[in-house]
Coordinates of C-alpha atoms and ligand atoms in Angstrom, one line a residue:
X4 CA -4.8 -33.6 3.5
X5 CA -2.3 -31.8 1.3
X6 CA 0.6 -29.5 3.9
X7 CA 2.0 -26.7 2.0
X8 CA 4.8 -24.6 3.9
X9 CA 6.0 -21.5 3.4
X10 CA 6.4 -18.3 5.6
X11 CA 4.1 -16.8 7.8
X12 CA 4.2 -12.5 7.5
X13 CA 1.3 -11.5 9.2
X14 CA 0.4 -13.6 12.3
X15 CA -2.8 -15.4 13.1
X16 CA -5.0 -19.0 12.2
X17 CA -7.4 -18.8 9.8
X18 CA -9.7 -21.4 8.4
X19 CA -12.1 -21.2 5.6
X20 CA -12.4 -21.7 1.5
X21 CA -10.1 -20.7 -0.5
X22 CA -10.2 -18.5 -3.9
X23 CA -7.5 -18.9 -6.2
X24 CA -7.3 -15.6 -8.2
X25 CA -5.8 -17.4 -11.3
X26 CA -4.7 -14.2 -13.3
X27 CA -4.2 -15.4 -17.1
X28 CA -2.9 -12.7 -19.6
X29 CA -5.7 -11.9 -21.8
X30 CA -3.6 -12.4 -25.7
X31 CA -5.7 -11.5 -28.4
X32 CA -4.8 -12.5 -31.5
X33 CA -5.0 -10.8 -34.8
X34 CA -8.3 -12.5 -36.4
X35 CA -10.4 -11.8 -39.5
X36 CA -13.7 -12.2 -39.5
X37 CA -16.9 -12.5 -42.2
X38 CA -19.9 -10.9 -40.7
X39 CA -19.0 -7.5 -39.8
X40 CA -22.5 -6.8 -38.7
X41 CA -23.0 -9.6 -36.2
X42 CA -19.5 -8.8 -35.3
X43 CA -20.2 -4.9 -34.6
X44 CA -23.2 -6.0 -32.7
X45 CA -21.2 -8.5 -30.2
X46 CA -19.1 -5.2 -29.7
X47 CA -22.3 -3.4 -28.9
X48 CA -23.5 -6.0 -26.6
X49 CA -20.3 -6.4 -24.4
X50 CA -19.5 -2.4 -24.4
X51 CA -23.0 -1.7 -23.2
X52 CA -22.3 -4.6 -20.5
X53 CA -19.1 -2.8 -18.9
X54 CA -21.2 0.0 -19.1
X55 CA -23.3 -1.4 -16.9
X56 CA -20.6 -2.6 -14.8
X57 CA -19.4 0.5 -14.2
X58 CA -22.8 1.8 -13.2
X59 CA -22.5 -0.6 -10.2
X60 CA -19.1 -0.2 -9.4
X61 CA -19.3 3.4 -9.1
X62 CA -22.8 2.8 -6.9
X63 CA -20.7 0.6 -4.5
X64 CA -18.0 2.7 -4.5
X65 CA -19.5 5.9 -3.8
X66 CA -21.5 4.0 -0.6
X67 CA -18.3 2.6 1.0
X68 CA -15.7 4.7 0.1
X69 CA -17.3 8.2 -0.7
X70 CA -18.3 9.8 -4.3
X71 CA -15.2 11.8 -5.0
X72 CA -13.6 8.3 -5.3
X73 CA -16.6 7.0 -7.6
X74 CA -16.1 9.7 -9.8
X75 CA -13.4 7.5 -12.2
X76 CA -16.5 5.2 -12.5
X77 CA -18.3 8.0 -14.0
X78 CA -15.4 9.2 -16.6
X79 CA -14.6 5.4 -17.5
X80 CA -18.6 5.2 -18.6
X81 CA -18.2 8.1 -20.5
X82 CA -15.5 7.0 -22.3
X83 CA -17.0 4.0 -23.3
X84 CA -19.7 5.9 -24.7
X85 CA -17.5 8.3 -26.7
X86 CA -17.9 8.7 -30.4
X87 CA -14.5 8.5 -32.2
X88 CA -13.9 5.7 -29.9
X89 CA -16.7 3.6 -30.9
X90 CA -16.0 5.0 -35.0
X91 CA -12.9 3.4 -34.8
X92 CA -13.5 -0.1 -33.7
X93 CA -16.7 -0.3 -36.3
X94 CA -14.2 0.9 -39.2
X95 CA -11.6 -1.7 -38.3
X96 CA -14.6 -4.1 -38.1
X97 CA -16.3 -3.1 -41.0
X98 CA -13.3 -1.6 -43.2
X99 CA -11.0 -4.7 -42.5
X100 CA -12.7 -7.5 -41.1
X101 CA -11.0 -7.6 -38.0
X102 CA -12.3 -9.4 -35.2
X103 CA -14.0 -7.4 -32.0
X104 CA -11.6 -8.0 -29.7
X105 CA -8.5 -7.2 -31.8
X106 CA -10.0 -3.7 -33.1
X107 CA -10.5 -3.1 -29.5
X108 CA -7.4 -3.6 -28.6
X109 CA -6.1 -1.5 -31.8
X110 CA -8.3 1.1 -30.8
X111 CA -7.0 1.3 -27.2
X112 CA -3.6 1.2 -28.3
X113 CA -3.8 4.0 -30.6
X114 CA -5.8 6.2 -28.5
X115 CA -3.2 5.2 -25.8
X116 CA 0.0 6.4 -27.6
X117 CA -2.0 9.6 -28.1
X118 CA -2.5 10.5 -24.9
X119 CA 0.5 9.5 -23.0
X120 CA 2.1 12.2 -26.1
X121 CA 1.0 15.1 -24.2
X122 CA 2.9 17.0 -22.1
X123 CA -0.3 17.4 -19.3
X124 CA 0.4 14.8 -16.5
X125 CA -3.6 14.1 -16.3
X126 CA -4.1 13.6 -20.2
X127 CA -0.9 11.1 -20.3
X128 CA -2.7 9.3 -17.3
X129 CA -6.3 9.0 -19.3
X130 CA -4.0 6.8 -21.0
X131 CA -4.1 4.0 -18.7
X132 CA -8.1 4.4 -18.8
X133 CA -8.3 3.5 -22.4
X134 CA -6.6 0.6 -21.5
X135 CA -8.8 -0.6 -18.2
X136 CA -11.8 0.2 -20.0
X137 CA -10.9 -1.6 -23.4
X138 CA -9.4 -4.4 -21.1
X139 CA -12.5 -4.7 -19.5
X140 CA -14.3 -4.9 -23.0
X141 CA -12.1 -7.3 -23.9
X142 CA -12.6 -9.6 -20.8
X143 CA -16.6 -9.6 -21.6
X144 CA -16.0 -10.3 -25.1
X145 CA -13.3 -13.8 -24.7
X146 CA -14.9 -14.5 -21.7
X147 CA -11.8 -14.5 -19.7
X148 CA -12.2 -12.5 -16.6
X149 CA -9.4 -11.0 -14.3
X150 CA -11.1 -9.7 -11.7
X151 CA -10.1 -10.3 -7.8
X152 CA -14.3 -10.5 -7.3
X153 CA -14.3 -12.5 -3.8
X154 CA -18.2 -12.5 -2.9
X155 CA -18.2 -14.5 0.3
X156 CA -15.6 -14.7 3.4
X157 CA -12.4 -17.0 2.2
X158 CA -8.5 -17.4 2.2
X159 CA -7.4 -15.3 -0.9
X160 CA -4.6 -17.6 -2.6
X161 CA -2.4 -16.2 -5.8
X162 CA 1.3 -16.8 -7.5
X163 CA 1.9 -13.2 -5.7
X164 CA -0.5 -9.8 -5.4
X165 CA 0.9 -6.4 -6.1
X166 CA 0.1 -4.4 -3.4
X167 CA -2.8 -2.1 -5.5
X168 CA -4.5 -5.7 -5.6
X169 CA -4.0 -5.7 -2.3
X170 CA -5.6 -2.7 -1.3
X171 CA -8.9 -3.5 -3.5
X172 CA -9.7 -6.4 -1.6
X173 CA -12.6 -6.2 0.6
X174 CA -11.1 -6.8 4.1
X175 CA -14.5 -7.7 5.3
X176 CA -14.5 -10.9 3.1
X177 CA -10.8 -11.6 3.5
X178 CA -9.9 -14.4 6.1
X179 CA -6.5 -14.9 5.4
X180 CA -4.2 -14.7 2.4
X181 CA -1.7 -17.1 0.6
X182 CA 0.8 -16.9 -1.6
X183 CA 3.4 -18.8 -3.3
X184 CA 5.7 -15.6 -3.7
X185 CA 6.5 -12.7 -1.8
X186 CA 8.7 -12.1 1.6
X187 CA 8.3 -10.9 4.9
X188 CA 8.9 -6.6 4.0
X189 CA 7.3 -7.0 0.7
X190 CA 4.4 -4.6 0.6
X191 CA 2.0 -7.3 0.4
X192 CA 3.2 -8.6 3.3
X193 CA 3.2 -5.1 5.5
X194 CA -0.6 -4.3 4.3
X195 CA -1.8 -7.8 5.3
X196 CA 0.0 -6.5 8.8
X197 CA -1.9 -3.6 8.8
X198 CA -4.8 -5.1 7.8
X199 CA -5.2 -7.9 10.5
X200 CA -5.2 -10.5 7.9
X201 CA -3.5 -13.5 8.4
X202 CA -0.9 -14.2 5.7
X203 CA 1.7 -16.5 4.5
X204 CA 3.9 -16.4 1.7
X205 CA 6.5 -18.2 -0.5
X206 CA 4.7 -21.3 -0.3
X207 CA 5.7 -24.3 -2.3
X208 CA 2.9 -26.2 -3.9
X209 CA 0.3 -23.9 -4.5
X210 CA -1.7 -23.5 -7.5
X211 CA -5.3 -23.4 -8.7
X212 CA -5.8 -26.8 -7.7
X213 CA -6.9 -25.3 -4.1
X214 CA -9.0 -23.4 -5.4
X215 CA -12.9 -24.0 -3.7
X216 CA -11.4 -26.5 -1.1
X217 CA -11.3 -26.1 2.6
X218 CA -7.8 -25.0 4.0
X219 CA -6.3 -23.8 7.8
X220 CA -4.0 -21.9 7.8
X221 CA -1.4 -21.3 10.7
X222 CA 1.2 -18.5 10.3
X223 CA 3.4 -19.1 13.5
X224 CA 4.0 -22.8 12.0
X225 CA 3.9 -21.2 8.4
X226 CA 1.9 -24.0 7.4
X227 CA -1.3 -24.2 5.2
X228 CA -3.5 -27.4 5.5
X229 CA -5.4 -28.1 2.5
X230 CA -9.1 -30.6 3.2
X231 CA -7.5 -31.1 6.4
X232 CA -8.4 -34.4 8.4
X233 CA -10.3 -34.1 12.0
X234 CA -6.9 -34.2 14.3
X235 CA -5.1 -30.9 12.6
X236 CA -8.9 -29.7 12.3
X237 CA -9.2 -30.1 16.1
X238 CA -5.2 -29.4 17.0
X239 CA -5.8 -26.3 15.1
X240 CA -9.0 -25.2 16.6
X241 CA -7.4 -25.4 20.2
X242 CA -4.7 -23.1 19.3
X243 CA -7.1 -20.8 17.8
X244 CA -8.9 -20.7 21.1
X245 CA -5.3 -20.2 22.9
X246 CA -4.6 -17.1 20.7
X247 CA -7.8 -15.5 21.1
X248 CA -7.6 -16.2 25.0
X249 CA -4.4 -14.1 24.6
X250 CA -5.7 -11.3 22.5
X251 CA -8.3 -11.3 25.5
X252 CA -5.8 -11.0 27.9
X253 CA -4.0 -8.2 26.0
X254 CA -7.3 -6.0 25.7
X255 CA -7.2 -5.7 29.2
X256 CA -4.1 -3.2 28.9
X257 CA -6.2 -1.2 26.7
X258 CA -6.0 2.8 28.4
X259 CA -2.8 1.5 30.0
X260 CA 0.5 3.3 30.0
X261 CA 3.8 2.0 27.6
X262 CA 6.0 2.1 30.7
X263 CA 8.7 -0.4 32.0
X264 CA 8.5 -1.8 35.4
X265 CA 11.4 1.0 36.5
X266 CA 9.1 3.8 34.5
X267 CA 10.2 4.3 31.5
X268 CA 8.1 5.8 28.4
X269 CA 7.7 5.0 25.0
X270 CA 4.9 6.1 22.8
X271 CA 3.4 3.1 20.5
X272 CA 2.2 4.4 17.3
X273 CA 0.4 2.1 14.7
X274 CA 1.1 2.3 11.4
X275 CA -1.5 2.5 8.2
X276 CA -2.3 2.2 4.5
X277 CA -5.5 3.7 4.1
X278 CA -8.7 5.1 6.6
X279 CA -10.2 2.0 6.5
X280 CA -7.1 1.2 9.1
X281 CA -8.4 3.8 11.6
X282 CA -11.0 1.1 13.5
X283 CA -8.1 -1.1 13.9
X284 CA -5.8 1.8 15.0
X285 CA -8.2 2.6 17.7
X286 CA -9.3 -1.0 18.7
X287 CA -6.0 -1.8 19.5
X288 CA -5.3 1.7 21.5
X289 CA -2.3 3.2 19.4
X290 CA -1.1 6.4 20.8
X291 CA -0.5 7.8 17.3
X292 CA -0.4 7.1 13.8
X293 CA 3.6 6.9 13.2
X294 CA 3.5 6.1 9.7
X295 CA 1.0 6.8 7.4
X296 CA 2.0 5.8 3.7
X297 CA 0.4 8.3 1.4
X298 CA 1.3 6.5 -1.3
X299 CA -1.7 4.1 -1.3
X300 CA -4.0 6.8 -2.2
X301 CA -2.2 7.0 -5.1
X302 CA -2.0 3.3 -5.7
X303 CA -5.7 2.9 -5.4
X304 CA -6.6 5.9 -7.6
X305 CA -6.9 5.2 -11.2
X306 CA -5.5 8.2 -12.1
X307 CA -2.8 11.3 -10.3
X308 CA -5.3 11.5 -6.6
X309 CA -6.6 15.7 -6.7
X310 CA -5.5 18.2 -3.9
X311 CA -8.9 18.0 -3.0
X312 CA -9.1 14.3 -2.6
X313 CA -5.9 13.8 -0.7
X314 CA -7.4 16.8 1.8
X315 CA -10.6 14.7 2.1
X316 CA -8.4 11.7 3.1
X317 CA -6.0 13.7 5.6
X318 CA -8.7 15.5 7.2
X319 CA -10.6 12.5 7.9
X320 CA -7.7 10.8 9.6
X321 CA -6.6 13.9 11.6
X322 CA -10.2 14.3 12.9
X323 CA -10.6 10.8 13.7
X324 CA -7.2 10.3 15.5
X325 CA -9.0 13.5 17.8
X326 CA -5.6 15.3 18.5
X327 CA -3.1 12.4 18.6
X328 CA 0.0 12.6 16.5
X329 CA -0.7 11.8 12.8
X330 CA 2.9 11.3 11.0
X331 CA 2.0 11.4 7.3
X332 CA 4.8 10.1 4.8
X333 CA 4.8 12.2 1.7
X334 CA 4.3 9.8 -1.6
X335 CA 7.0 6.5 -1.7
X336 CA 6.3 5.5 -5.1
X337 CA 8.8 3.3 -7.1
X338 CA 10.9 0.3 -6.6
X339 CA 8.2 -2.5 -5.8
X340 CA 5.1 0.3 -5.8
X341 CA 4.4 1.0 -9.1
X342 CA 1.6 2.7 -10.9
X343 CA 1.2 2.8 -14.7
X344 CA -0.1 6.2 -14.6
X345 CA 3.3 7.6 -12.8
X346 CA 4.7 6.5 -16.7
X347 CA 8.3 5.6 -15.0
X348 CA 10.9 4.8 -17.6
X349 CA 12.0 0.9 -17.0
X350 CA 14.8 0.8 -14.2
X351 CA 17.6 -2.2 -14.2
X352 CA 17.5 -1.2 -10.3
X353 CA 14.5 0.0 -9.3
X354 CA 15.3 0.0 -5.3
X355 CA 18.2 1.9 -6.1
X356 CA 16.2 4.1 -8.6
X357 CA 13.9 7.0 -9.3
X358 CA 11.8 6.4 -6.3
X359 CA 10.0 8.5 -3.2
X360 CA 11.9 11.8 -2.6
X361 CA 13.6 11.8 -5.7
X362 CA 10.8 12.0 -7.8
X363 CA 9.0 14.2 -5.5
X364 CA 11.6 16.7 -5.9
X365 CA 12.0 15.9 -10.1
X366 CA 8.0 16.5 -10.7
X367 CA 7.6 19.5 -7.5
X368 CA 3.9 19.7 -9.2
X369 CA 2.9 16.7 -8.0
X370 CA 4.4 17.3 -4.9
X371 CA 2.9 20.7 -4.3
X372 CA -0.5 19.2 -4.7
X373 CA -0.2 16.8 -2.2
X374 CA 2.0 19.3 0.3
X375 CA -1.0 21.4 -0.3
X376 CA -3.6 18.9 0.7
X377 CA -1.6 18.5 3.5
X378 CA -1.0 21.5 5.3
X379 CA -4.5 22.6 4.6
X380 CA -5.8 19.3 6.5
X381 CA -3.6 20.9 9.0
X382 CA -5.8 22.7 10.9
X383 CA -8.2 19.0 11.5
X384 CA -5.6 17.6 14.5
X385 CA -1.8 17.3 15.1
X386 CA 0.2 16.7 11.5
X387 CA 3.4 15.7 11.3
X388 CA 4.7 15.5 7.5
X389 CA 7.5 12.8 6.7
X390 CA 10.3 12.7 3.7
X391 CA 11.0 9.2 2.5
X392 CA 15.0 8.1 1.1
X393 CA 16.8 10.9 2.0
X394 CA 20.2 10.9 1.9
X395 CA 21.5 13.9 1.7
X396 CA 21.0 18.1 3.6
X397 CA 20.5 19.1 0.3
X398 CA 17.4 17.0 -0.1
X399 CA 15.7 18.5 2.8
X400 CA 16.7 22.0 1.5
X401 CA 15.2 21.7 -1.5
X402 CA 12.2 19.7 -0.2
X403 CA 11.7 22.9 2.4
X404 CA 11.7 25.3 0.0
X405 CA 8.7 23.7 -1.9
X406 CA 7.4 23.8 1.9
X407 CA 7.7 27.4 2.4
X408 CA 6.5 28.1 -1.3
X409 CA 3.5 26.4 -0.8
X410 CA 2.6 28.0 2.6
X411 CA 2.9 31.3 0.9
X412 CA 0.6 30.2 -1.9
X413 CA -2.0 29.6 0.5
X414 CA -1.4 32.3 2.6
X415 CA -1.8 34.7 -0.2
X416 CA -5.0 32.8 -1.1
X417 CA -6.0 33.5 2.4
X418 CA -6.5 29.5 3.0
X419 CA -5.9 28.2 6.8
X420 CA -3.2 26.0 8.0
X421 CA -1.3 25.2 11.3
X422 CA 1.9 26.3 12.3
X423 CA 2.4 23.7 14.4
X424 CA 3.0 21.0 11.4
X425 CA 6.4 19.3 12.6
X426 CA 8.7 18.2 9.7
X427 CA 11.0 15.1 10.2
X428 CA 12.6 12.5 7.8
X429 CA 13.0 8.7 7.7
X430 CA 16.4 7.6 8.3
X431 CA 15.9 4.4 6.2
X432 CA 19.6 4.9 4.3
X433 CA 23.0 4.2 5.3
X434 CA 23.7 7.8 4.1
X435 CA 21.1 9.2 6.1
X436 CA 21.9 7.3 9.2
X437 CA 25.5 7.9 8.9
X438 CA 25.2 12.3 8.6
X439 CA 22.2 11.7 11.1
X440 CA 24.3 14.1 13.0
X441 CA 24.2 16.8 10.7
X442 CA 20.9 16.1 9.4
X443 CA 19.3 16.0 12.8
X444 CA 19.7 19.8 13.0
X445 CA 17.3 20.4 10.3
X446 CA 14.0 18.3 11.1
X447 CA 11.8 17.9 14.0
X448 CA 12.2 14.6 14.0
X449 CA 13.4 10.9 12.5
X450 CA 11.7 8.0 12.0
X451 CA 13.8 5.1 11.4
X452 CA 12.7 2.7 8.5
X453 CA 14.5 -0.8 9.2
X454 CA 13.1 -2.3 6.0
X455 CA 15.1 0.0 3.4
X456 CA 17.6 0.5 5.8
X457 CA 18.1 -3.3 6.0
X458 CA 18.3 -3.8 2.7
X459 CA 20.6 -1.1 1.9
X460 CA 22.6 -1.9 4.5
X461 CA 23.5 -5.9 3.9
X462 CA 23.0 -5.1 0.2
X463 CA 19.9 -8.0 0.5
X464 CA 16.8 -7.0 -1.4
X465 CA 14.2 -7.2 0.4
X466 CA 11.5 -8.7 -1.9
X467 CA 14.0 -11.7 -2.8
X468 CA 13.0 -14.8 -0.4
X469 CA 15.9 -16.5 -1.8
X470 CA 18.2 -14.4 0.5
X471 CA 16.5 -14.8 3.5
X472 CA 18.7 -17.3 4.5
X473 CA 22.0 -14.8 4.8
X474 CA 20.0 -11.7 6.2
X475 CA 20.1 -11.3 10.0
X476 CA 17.8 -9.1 10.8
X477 CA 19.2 -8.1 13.9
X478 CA 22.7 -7.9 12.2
X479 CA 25.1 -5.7 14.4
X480 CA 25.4 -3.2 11.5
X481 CA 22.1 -2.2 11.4
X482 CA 21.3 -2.2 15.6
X483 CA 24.6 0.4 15.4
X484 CA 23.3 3.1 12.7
X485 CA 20.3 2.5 15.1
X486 CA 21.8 3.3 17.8
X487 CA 24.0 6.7 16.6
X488 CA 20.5 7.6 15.1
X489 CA 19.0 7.9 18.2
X490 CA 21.8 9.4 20.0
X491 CA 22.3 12.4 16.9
X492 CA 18.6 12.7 17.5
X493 CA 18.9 13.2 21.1
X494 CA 21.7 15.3 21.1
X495 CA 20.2 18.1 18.7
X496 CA 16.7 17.9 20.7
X497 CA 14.8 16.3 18.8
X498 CA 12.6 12.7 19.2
X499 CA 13.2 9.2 17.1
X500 CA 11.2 6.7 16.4
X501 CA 10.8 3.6 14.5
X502 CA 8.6 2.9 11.4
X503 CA 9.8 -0.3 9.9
X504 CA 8.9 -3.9 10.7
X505 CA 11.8 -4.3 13.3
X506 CA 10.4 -1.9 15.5
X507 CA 7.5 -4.5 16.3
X508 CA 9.8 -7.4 16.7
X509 CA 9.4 -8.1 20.8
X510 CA 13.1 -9.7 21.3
X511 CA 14.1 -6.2 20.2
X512 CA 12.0 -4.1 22.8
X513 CA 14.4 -3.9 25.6
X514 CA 17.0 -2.8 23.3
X515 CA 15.6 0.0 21.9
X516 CA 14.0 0.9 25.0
X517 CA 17.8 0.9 26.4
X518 CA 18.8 3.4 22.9
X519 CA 16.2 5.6 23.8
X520 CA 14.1 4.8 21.0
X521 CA 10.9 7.8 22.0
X522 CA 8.3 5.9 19.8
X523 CA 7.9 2.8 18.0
X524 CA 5.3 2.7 14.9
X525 CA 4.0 -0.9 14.4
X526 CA 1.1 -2.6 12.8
X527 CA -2.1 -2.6 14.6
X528 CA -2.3 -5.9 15.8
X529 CA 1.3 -5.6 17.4
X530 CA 0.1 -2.6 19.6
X531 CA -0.9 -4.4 22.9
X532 CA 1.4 -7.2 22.6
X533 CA 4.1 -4.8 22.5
X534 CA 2.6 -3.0 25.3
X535 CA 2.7 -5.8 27.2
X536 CA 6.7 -6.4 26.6
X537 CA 7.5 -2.8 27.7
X538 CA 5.1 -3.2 31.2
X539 CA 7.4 -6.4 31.6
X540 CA 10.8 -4.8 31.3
X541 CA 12.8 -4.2 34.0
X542 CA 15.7 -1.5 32.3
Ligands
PEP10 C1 11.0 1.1 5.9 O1 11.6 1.1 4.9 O2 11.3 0.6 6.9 C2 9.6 1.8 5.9 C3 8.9 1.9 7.0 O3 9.1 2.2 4.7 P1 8.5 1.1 3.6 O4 8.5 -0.2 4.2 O5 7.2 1.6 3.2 O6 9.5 1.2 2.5
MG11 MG1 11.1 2.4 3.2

């Protein structure tokens, strides 16, 4: 038995195989070759075989997720079948010998450079579709695959996954997740807390020599057992059946009120990635979505997501949470969320950087489409829309404005929307906290993000593990921009919440019950446990 430790991010025990997704950079090297026929032919044979791929990813995709998200599928087929495509990688075959795989990825890059020249947002981002498909030509033709392709239930292990790897795996195979990377507010850590799915990170000692073998993994301990021997086997099973005695226990507070022993309120909101969260949302008996981050339709989109699809997505959410509050953060792209197709120039400080609001407010096209996908999903239940990293009253002036400008667009195209939307911000910056005051008079509401405003606060990254050590996070610092948060909230009328990963941290309930806190926005799984502190408090 082999005992790795590391830290546990996303509670629960979990046994089962594990598959190492070993990701190896596919270098192709400049070769020449002799026969340029046999040569064009092993082209031929590996293009028509991503074809083919693609024919079953976008079958698949189009059953589970829907067929406006199968659609890239479809245009990524195409390509391959494109003329002056395939022209160019027979002439550098042909004209100068070169070898499959490195006119490929000649071709790609050339056709590349092209398209990321134009000033049209959606032609630069066919870009990064050269490069997927030739990528995926190239994989056929060395051999060397990089997919994340889990075809049976086991415990995903990896050096680290980036949360738009994260959001392609099939949670219905996933038992648990491993990692010898990542921390506790990295994004891969809060979508494994959405997701249900047992998780530990930062693990010493892991590599693809686990991969196949039987593991156990325990995230209270923050422990992973690799082939372990018959007493951890049978120590491990009896705390299994402990937990899931609990989790019985805490279903019975399902329908039951969030209300302290001397009767005070608070609303317990779940928070999600995607509407593949919703069963778990409503399992668990959330009173509200209080954080919905947008910005995983863009990560999972192969391209800039259409006002059409983002509606599709925000209707279905709205309609299924049947009239329950639905705060939806606008897109929070940048620092450790990034997306090729965005195009972002290199940043020395990327949390510190061009990210969420501000980039909202530098490309206002991209945010009008998915304002407009918004408010027109309106009408489908009870929206509330949410600004990410503000830090300033200007900010919210500006970002009004492209509000009002895009309700008069559809007004004057006659399209529907509520007028009941309520507008609020995240207070997840010293700044912000600090002026909460005067920024309270121009929202509806705050939702308070402890993760950036932890970080920004003790000047402690949050996706460096190394640091761990001198971050408190319960530091008095942060507890009092809480606090004067809540109480500028209060005084100016409107409610506060919290959206970060404090918010579901039980030692902290009573606390924030005692600030006022009016909703807290955790992850799924900490709904009834939470539940169960508040019904236990005595203010
Ligand atoms: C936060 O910063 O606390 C928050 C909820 O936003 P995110 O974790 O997505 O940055
Ligand atoms: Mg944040």
């Amino acid at each position: 038995m082999k005992v790795l430790r590391g830290q546990g991010v996303s509670s629960g025990i979990a046994f089962g195989e594990i598959y190492y997704y070993n990701r190896t950079p596919n270098v192709v090297e400049k070769t020449r070759i002799t026969d340029a026929a046999a040569e064009y032919k092993r082209f031929e044979r590996s293009r028509n075989a991503a074809i083919r791929e693609l024919d079953a990813l976008h079958s698949k995709t189009a059953e589970t997720i829907g067929e406006l998200d199968a659609g890239i599928f479809k245009v990524h087929q195409m390509m391959l079948e494109d003329l002056d495509y395939c022209n160019s990688v027979h002439s550098m075959i042909e004209r100068d010998r070169l070898s499959a795989e490195y006119a490929v990825e000649l071709t790609a890059g050339s056709f590349a450079d092209v398209f990321e020249s134009l000033d049209d947002p959606i032609m630069q981002a066919r870009a990064i579709d050269i490069k997927d498909i030739s990528q995926r030509v190239i994989e056929i033709l060395t051999g060397k695959r990089n997919t994340l392709a889990v075809d049976r239930p086991s415990i995903i292990a990896a050096d680290d996954l980036t949360p738009s790897e994260t959001v392609m795996l099939n949670r219905e195979l996933i038992l648990g997740i491993i990692t010898s990377a990542g921390s506790m507010n990295s994004h891969t850590a809060i979508l494994s807390r959405t997701m249900g799915v047992p998780a530990i990170v930062s693990l010493s000692g892991l590599d693809k020599s686990a991969d196949g073998k039987k593991a156990i993994i325990d995230t209270d301990a923050g422990t992973v057992y690799i082939e372990p021997d018959e007493k951890t086997f049978e120590e491990m099973n009896a705390k299994l059946k402990c937990s899931e005695h609990r989790k019985m226990l805490l279903k019975e507070l399902v329908g039951k009120d969030n209300v302290t022993l001397d009767g005070k309120r608070i609303d317990i909101y779940a928070n999600i990635g995607s509407v593949g969260d919703i069963p778990l949302v409503k399992k668990n008996d959330a009173g509200g979505i209080g954080l919905f981050r947008s910005e995983f339709i863009y990560l999972e989109s192969d391209g800039y997501p259409s006002e059409e699809s983002q509606f599709q997505v925000y209707k279905t959410v709205l309609e299924q949470m049947q009239g329950r509050r639905v705060v939806i953060r606008t897109l929070d792209i940048g620092a450790d969320k990034k997306i090729d197709y965005f195009n972002l120039p290199e940043e020395e400080n990327p949390a510190l950087g061009f990210r969420a609001i501000r980039l909202c407010l530098s490309r206002p096209e991209l945010f009008r489409t998915q304002l407009r996908a918004l408010h027109r999903a309106s009408v489908c239940g009870r929206l509330a829309i949410m600004f990410p990293m503000i830090i300033s009253e200007k900010e919210i002036e500006d970002t009004m404005a492209i509000v009002e400008d895009v309700k008069l667009s559809l007004k004057s195209e006659n399209i529907p929307f509520s007028d009941n939307v309520e507008y609020g911000i995240m207070i997840e910056t010293p700044a912000a906290a600090i002026i909460s005051d005067i920024l309270a008079k121009k929202v509806d509401f705050f939702s308070i993000g402890t993760n950036d405003l932890t970080q920004y606060t003790l000047a402690a990254d949050r996706q460096n593990v190394n640091i761990e050590p001198f971050v408190d996070i319960h530091h008095e610092a942060v507890i009092r921009l809480i606090e004067s948060t809540v109480k500028n909230a209060h005084a100016e009328g409107i409610w506060c919440g919290i959206c970060g990963e404090l918010g579901a941290d039980t030692t902290m309930t009573k606390k924030f019950l005692e600030m006022g806190v009016d909703e807290l926005s955790v992850p799924s799984a900490m709904v009834l446990e939470i539940r169960n502190t508040v019904r236990n408090i005595k203010l």
